[in-house]
Coordinates of C-alpha atoms in Angstrom, one line a residue:
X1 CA 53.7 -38.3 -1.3
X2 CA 54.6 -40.7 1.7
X3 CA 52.3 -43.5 2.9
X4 CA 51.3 -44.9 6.0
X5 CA 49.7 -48.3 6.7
X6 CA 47.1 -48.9 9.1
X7 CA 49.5 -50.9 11.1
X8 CA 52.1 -48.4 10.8
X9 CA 49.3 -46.5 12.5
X10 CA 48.3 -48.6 14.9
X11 CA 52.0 -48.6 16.6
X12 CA 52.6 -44.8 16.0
X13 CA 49.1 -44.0 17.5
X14 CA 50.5 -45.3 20.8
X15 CA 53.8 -43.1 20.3
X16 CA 51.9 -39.9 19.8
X17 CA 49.6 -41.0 23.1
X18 CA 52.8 -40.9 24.9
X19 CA 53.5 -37.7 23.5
X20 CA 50.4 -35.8 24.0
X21 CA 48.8 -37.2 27.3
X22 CA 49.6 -36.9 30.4
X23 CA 51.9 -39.3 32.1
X24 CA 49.3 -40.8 34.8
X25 CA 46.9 -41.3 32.0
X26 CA 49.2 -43.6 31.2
X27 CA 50.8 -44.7 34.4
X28 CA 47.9 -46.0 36.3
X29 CA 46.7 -48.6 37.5
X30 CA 43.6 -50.0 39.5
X31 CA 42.6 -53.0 41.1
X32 CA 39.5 -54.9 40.2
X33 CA 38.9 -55.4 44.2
X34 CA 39.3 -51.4 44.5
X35 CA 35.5 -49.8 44.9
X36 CA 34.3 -47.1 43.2
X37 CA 31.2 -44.4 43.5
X38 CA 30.7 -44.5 39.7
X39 CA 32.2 -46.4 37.1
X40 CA 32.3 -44.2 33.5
X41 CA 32.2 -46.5 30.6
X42 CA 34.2 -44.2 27.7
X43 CA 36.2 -41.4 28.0
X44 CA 34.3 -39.3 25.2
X45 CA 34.7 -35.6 25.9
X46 CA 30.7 -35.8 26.8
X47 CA 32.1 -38.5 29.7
X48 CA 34.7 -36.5 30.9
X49 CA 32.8 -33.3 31.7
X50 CA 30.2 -35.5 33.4
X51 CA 32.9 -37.1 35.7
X52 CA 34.7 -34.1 36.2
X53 CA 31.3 -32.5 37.7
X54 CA 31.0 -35.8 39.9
X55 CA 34.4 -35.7 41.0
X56 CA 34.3 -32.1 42.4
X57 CA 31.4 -32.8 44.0
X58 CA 33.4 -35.9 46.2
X59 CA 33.0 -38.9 44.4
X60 CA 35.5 -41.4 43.0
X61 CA 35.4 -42.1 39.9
X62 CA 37.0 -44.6 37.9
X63 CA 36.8 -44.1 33.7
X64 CA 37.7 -47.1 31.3
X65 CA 38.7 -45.8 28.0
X66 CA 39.4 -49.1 25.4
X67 CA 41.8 -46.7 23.5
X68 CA 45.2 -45.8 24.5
X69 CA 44.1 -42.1 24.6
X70 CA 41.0 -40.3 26.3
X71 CA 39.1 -38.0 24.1
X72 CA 36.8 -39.8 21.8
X73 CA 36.5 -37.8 19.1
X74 CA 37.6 -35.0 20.4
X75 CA 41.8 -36.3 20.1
X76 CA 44.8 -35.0 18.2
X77 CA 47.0 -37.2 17.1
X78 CA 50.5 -38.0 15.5
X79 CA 48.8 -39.8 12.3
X80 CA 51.4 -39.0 9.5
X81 CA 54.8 -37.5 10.8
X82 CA 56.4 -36.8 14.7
X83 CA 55.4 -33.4 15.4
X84 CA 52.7 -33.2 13.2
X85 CA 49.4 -33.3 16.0
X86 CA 46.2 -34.0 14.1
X87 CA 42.7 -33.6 15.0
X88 CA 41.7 -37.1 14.2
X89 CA 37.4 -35.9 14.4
X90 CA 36.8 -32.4 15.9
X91 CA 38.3 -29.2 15.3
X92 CA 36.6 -26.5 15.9
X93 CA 34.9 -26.2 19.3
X94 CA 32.3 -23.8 19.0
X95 CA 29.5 -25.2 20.3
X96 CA 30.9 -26.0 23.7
X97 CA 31.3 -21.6 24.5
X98 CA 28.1 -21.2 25.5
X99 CA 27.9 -24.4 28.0
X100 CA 28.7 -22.9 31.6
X101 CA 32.0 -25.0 31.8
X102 CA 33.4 -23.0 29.2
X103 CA 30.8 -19.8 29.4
X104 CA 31.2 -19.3 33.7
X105 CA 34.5 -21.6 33.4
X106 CA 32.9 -23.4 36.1
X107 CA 36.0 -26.3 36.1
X108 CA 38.6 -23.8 35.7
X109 CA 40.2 -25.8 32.7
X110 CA 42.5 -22.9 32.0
X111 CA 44.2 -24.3 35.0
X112 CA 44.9 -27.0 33.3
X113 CA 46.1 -26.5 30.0
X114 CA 43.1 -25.5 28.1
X115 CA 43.2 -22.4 25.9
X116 CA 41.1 -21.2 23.1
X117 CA 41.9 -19.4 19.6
X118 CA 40.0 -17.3 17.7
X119 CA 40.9 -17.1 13.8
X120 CA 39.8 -14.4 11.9
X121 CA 38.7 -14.8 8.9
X122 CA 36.3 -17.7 10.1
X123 CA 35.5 -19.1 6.8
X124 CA 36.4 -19.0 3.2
X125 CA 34.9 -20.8 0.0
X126 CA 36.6 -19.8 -3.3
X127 CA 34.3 -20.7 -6.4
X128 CA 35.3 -22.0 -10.0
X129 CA 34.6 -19.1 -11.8
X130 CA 37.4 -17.5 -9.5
X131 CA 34.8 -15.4 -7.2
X132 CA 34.7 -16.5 -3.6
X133 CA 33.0 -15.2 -0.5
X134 CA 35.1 -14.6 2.8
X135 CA 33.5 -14.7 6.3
X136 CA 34.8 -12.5 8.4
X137 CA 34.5 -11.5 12.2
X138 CA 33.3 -7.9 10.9
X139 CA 29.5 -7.8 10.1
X140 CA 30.1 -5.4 7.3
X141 CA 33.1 -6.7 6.0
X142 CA 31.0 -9.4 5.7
X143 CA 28.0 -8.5 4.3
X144 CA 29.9 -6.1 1.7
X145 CA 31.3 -10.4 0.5
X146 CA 28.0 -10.9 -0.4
X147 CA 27.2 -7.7 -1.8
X148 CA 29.6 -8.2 -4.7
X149 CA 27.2 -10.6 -6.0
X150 CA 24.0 -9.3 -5.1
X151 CA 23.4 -5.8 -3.5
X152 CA 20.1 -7.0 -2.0
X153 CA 22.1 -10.8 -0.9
X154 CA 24.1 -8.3 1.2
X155 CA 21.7 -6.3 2.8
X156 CA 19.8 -10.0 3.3
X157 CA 22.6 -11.0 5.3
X158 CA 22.9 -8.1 7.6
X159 CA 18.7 -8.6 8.4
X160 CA 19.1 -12.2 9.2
X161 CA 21.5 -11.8 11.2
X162 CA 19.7 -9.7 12.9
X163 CA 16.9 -11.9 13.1
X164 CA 19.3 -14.6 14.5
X165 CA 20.8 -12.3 17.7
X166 CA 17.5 -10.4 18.1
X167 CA 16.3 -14.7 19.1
X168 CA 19.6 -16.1 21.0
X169 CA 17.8 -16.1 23.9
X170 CA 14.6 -17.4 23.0
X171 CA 15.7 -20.1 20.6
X172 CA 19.2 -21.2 22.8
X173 CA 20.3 -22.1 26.1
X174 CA 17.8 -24.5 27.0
X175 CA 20.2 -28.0 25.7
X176 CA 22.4 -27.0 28.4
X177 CA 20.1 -28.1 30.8
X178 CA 18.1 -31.7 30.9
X179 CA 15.0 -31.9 29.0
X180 CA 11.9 -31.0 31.1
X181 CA 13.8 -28.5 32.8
X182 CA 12.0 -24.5 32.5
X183 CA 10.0 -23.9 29.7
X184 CA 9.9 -25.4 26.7
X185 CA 11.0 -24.5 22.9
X186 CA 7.5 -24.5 22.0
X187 CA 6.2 -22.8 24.6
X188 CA 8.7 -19.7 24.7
X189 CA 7.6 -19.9 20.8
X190 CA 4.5 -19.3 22.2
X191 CA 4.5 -16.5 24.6
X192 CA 6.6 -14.4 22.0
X193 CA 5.9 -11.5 19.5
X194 CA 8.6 -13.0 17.4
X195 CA 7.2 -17.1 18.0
X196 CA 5.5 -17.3 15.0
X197 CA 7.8 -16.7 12.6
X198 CA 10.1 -19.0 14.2
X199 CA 8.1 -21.5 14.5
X200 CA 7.6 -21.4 10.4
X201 CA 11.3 -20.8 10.0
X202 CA 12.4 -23.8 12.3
X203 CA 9.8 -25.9 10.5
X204 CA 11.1 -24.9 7.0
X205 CA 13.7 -26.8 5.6
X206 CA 17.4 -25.3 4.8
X207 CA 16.9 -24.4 1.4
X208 CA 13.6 -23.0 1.4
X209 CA 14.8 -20.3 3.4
X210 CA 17.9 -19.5 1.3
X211 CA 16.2 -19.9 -1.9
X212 CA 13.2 -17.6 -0.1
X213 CA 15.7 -15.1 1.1
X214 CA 19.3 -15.2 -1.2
X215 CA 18.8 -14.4 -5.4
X216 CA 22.9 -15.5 -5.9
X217 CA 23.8 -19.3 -6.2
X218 CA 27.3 -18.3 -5.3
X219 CA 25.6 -16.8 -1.7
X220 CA 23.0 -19.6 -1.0
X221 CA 26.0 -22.3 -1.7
X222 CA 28.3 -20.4 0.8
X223 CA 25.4 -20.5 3.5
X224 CA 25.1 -24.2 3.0
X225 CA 28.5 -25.2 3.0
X226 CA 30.4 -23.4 5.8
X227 CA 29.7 -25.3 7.6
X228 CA 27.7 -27.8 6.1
X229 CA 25.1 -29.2 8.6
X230 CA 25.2 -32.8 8.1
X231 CA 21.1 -32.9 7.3
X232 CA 20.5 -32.7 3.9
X233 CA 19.4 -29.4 2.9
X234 CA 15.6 -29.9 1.6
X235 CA 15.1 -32.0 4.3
X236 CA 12.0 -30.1 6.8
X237 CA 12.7 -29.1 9.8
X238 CA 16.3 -28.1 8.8
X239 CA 15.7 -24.2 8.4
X240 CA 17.6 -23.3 11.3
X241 CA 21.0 -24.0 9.6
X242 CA 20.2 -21.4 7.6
X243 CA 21.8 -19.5 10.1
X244 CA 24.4 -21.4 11.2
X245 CA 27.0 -18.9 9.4
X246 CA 25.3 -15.9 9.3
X247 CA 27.9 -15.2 12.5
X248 CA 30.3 -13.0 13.6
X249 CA 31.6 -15.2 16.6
X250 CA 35.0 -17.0 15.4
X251 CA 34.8 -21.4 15.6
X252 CA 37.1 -21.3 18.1
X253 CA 40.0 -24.0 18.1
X254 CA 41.9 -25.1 21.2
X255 CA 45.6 -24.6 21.3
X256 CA 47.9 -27.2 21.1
X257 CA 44.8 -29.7 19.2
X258 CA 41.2 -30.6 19.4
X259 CA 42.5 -32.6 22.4
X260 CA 44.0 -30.4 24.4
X261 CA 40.0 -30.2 25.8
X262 CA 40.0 -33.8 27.0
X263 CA 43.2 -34.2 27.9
X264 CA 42.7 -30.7 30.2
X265 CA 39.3 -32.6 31.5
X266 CA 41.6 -35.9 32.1
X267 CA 44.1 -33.8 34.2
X268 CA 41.1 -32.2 36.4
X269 CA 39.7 -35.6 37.2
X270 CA 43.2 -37.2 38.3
X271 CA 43.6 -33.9 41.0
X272 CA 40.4 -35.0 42.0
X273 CA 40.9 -38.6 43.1
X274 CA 39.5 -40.1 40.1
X275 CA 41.5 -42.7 37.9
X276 CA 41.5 -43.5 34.5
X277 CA 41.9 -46.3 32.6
X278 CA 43.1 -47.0 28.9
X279 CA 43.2 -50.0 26.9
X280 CA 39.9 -51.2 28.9
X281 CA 37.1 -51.8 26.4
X282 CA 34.1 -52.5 28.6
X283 CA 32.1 -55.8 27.1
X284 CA 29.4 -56.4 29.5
X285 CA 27.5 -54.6 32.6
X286 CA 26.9 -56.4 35.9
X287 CA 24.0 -56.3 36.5
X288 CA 22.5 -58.1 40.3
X289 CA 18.9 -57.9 41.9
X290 CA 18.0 -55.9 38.6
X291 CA 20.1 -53.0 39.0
X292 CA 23.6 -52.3 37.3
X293 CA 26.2 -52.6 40.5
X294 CA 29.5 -52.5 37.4
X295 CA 31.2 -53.5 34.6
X296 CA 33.2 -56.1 32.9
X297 CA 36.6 -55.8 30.3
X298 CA 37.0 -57.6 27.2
X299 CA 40.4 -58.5 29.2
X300 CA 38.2 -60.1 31.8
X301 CA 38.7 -57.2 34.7
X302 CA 35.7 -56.1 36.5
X303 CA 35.4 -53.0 38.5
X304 CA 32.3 -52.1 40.8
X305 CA 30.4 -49.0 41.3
X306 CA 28.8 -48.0 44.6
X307 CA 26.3 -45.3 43.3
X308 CA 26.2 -45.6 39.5
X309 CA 27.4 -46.3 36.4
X310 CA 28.0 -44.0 33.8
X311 CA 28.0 -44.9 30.3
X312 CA 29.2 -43.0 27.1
X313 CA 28.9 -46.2 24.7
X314 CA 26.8 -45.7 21.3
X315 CA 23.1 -47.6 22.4
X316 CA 23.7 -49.9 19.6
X317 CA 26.1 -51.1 21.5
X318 CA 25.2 -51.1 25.1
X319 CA 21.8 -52.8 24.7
X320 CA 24.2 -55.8 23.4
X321 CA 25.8 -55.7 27.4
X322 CA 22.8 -56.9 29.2
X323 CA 19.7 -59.2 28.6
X324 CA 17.7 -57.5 26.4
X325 CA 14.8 -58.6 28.5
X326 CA 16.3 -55.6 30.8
X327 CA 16.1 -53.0 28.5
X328 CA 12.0 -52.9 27.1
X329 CA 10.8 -53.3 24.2
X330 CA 10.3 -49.3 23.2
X331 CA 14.1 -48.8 24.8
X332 CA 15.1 -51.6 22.3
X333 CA 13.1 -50.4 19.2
X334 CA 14.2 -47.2 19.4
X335 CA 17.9 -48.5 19.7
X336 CA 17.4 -50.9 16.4
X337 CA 15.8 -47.9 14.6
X338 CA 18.6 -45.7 15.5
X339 CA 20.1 -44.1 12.4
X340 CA 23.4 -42.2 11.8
X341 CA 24.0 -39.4 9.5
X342 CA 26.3 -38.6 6.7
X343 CA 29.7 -40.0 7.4
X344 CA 32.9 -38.8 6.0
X345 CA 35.9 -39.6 4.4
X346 CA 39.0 -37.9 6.4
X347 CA 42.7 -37.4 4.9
X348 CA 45.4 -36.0 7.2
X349 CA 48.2 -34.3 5.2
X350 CA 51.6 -33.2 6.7
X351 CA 52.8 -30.0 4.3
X352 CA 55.6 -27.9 3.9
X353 CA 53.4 -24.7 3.4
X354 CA 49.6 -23.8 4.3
X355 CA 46.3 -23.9 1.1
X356 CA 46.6 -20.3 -0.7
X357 CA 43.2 -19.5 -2.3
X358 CA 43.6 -16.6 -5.1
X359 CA 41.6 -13.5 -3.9
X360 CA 41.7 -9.7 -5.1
X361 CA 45.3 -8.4 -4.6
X362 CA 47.2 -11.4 -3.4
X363 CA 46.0 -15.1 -2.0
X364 CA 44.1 -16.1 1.4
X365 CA 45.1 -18.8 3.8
X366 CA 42.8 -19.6 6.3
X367 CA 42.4 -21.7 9.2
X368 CA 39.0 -23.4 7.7
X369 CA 37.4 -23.6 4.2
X370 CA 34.4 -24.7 2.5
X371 CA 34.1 -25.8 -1.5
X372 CA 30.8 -26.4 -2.6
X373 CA 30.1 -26.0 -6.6
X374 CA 26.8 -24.9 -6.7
X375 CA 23.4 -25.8 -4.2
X376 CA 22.2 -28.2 -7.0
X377 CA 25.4 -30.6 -6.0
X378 CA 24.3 -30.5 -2.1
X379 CA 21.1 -30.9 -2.8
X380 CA 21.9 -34.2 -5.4
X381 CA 23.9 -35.7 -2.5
X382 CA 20.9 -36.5 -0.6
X383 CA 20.0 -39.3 -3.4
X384 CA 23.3 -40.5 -3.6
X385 CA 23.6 -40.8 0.1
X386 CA 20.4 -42.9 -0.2
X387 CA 21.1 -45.5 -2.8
X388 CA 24.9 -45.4 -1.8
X389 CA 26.7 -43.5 -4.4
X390 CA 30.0 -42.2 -3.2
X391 CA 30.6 -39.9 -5.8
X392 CA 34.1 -37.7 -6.8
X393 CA 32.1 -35.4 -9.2
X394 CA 32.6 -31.9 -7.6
X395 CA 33.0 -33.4 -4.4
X396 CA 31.6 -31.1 -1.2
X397 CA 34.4 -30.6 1.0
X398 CA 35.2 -28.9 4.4
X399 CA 39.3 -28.1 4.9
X400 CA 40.9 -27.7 7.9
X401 CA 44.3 -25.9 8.4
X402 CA 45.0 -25.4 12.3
X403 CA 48.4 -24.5 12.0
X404 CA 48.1 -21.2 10.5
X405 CA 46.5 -19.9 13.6
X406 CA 48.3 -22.4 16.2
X407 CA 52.1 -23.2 14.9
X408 CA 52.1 -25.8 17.9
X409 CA 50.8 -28.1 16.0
X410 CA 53.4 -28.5 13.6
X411 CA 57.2 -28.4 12.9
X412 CA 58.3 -24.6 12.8
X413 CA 57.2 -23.4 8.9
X414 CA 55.0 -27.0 8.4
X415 CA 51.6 -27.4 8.6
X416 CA 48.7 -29.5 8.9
X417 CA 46.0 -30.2 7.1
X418 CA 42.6 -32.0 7.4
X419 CA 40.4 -32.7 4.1
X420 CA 36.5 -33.8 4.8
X421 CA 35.1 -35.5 2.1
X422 CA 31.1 -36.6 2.5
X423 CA 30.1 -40.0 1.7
X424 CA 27.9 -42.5 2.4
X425 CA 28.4 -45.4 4.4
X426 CA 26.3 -48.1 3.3
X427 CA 27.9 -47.7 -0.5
X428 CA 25.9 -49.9 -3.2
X429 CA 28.9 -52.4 -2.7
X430 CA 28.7 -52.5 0.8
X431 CA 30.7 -51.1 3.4
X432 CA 33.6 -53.2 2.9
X433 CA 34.2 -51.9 -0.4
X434 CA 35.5 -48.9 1.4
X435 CA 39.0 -50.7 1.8
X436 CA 39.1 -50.8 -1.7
X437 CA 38.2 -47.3 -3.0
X438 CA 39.2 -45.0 -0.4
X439 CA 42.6 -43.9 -1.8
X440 CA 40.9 -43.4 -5.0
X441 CA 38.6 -41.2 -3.3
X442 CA 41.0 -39.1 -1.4
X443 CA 43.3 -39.0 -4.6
X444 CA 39.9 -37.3 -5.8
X445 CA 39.5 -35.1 -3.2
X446 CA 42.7 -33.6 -3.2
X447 CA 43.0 -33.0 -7.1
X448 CA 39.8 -31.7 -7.0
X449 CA 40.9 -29.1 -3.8
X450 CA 43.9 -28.5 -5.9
X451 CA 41.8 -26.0 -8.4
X452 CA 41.5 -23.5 -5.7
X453 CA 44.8 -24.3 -4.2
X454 CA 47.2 -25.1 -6.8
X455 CA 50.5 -24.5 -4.3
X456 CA 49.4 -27.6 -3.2
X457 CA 51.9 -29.9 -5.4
X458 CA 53.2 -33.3 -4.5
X459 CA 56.7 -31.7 -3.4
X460 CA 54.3 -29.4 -0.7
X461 CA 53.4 -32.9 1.0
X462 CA 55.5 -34.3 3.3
X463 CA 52.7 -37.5 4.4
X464 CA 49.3 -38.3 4.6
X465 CA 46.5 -40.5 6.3
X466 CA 43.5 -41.6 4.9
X467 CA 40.3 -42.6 7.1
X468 CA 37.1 -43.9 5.7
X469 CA 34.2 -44.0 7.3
X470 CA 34.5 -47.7 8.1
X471 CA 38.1 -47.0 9.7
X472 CA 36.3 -44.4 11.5
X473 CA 34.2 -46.9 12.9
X474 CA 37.0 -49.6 13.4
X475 CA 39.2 -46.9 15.5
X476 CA 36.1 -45.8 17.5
X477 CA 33.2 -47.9 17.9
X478 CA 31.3 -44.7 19.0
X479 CA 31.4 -44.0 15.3
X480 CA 28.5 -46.2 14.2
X481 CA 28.4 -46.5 10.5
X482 CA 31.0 -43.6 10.6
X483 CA 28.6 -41.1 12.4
X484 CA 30.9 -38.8 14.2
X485 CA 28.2 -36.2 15.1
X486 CA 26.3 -38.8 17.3
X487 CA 23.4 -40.1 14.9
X488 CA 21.3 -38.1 12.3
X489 CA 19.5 -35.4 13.9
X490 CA 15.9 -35.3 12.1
X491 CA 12.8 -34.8 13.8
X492 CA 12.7 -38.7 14.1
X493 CA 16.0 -38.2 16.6
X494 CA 15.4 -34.8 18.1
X495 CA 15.0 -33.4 21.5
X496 CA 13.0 -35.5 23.8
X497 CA 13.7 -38.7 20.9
X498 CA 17.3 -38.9 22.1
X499 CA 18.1 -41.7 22.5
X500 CA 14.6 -43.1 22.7
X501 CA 11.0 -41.2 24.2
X502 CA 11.2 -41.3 27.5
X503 CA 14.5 -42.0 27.9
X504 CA 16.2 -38.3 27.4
X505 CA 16.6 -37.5 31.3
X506 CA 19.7 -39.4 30.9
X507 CA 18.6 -42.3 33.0
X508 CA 18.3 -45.7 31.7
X509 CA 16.0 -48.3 32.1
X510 CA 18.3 -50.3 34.0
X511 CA 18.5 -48.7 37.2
X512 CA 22.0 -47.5 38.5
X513 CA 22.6 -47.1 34.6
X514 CA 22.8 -43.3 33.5
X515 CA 23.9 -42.4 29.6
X516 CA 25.7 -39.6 28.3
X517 CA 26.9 -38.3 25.1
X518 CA 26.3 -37.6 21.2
X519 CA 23.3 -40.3 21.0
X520 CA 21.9 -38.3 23.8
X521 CA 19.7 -34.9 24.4
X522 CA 20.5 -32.3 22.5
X523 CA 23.0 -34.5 20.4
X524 CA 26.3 -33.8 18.6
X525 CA 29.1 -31.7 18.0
X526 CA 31.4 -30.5 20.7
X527 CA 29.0 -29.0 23.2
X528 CA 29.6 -30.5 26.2
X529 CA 25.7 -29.8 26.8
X530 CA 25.0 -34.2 26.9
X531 CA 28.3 -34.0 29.5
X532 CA 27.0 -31.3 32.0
X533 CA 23.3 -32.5 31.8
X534 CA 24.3 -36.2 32.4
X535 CA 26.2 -34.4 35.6
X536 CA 23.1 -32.2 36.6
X537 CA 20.9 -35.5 36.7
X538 CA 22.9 -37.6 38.3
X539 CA 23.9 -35.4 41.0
X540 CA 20.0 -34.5 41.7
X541 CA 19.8 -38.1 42.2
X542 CA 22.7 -37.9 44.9
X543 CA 21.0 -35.3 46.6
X544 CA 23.0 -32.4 45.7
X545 CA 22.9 -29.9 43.0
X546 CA 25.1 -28.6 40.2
X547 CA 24.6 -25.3 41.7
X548 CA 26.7 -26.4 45.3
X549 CA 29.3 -28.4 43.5
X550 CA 30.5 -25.3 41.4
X551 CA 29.7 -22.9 44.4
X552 CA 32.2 -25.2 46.6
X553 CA 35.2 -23.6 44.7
X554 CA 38.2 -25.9 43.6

């Protein structure tokens, strides 16, 4: 099994930018004397679809990115071998369907590379006992996996999801518009025959509703796992997870790599007068007469905004740009409370052949998997995440294999893989000790995997790339603590609490400062919804309307 360093990285990160962005992401330039409508801070996907809004409407807009590639973490990337592209955060883009720029195609990103894939089966978690449970895009295919363990598990599965489609509209929709905006969750709650058993199942936590609902351990694990929510399952207000894969909509993934999203976004922005920067980390805002006119760059370039400035930087790091006499006292308490949620150990493999999971008649390879040993071990993690335990006992694991539905991504007949390990960041140790144990818990990972995939020998890998959660936050300082899903998402961080009461319209308390992505309303996750909403605000404060920029056309 090959190697590569972190420096070895480092230089092959900028070959693969070369390879997979666009030339004028690249090639341009701009003049610190040039002026600007808005200057965007980040080029997170959440950034990019807020900039691509403001640029159709008219406005020029200038994005500073401090990497050499847009995306965030939403990026694919050469990280082990040339012509192996690896989704370095996000894979699957599911989410981001229902937001209008995907759902009414509003940006017509189509036009510009992006295309989506639907694999089918959508999820697969094999068991140690040899059983396993299949998800497929077939309701009763579906439901007849969880009927070989429990006749009544599989007509459970088929009710709930009925309960979940018969309460799309009244439960979703509303984070793809600011908060404040129509009614509220509560008050749709309200006004419906089926409120009030929502509003005991969204106040429930994760497990009580499987263990309510689901007699097999083999079922309730699958419906944690696949994927897992990043809450810890017993924590309250969680029991809307229990749904997240009763499903028969595929997690889509975009052709070509997660980034093919951003970099189609990127492309949109250019053909609409805007420019964008890389290798600009922005250090500090300008801020004159009390109202953010700019920014500066670590490299000492400054760049000036007419209208607004745009932000996409994590607020543990943005209240650092400005006095913090600017910001308020609540605005700054809320920012030093702030908390992320689980992080995650990543390894990238190269391979000469995809995972192949042992199922009646022959072997399964899917695009994504789940192993989870039992609900007991999910539930245990939540100490261990506590006191700092990263531990390799039965690790919970999420696995990736994009190829097998998009050979783009790989040499013909190779593959890619992506192993997720969960772990805390703040190990007993300290966070440094990460540097010393990550191979070791990788090494874990893998042997472990390697029960349900045994085809999976040394000869099968060709390289691999190891991130721990502190190299997640080295490579993207968006990644606070390793939090690639934006923060932790409990009541204490939800809805109207992102980033801070008061603050979730999106408008900061700096005027001329707006805020967009994952620490923001509705959070996480590649929705695009933090993106489109930033957009919608803003241009309300222009004097236009979402509404006439799309209805202008191209």
């Amino acid at each position: 099994m090959s190697e590569i360093s972190r420096s070895e990285f480092l230089k092959g990160a900028g070959l693969a930018s070369a390879a997979v962005s666009p030339a004028p992401l690249q090639a341009r330039t701009a003049a610190p004397s040039e002026r600007y409508d808005i200057v965007v801070a980040g080029a997170g996907h959440n950034s990019l679809i807020a900039t691509a809004y403001l640029a159709k409407a008219g406005y020029r807009c200038l994005v500073l990115e401090a990497y050499s590639m847009i995306g965030g973490g939403v990026i694919s990337e050469e990280l082990t071998l040339p012509g192996f592209k690896h989704d370095t955060c996000s894979t699957a883009h599911n989410g981001i369907q229902g937001n209008p720029v995907i759902r009414n195609d509003e940006l017509k990103l189509h036009d510009y590379g992006l295309e989506y894939i639907s694999p089918d089966p959508i999820m697969h978690m094999p068991f140690a006992d040899g059983s396993y449970i299949t998800l497929w895009a077939d309701l009763d295919r579906t439901a007849a996996e969880f009927a070989k363990f429990s006749k009544k598990d599989g007509e459970t599965y088929v009710r709930m999801y009925h309960e979940s489609e018969a309460a799309r509209d009244l439960l979703g929709g509303d984070q793809f518009a600011p908060p404040g905006t129509g009614k509220s969750l509560n008050d749709r709650l309200a006004a419906s025959p089926m409120g009030k058993f929502w509003q005991r199942r969204l106040a429930m936590s994760q497990w009580d509703v499987l263990h309510e609902n689901f007699e097999s351990d083999h079922c309730r694990a699958f419906l944690m796992g696949t994927p897992w929510s990043m809450q810890p399952p017993q924590y309250p207000m969680t029991g809307r997870s229990a749904y997240s894969a009763i499903r028969t909509t595929p997690r889509k993934i975009a052709k070509g790599g997660s980034g093919a999203l951003t970099q189609a976004l990127g492309k949109y922005i250019e053909a609409h007068n805007g420019v964008i920067l890389t290798k600009k980390t922005v250090a500090r805002l300008i801020v004159e007469n009390g109202k953010c006119v700019g920014v500066e760059c670590a490299d000492g370039s400054s760049y000036r905004a007419d209208k607004a400035v745009l932000s996409t930087l994590h607020i543990k790091h943005l209240v650092e740009m400005a006095p913090r006499e600017l910001w308020g006292d609540d605005f700054l308490f809320g920012a030093d409370t702030w908390a992320g949620e689980i992080s995650e150990i990543v390894t990238h493999y190269a391979l000469k052949e995809p995972p192949k999971y042992a199922i009646k008649g022959g072997t399964i390879s899917p695009v994504e998997s789940a192993i989870l040993a039992s609900s007991e071990r999910l539930l245990r993690f939540a100490y261990e995440n506590e006191v700092g335990i990263s531990s390799i006992d039965e690790p919970p694991i999420s696995i990736f294999c994009s190829s097998i539905a998009d050979p783009s991504r790989a040499p013909a007949g190779m593959h890619t893989l992506k192993i997720l390990g969960f772990h805390p960041y703040n190990l007993k140790e300290g966070p440094q000790h990460w540097d010393v144990i990550k191979n070791q818990v990788s090494d874990a990972q893998l042997n472990y995997f390697r029960r349900f995939a045994p085809n999976l020998t040394d000869d099968k890998i060709l390289g691999r790339f190891v991130m721990s959660p502190l190299d997640l936050e080295r490579k993207n300082a968006s990644f606070w603590h390793g939090s690639i899903h934006g923060g932790s998402s409990d009541p204490s961080q939800s809805g109207l609490l992102r980033p801070m009461v008061g603050w979730a319209q999106y408008r900061m308390p700096i005027p001329g400062l707006y805020q967009t992505g994952s620490t923001t309303y509705p959070g996480g996750s590649v929705t695009g919804a933090p993106g489109r909403n930033a957009a919608m605000v803003m241009l309300k404060d222009f004097g236009t309307s979402i509404e006439e920029v799309v209805a202008k056309g191209a």
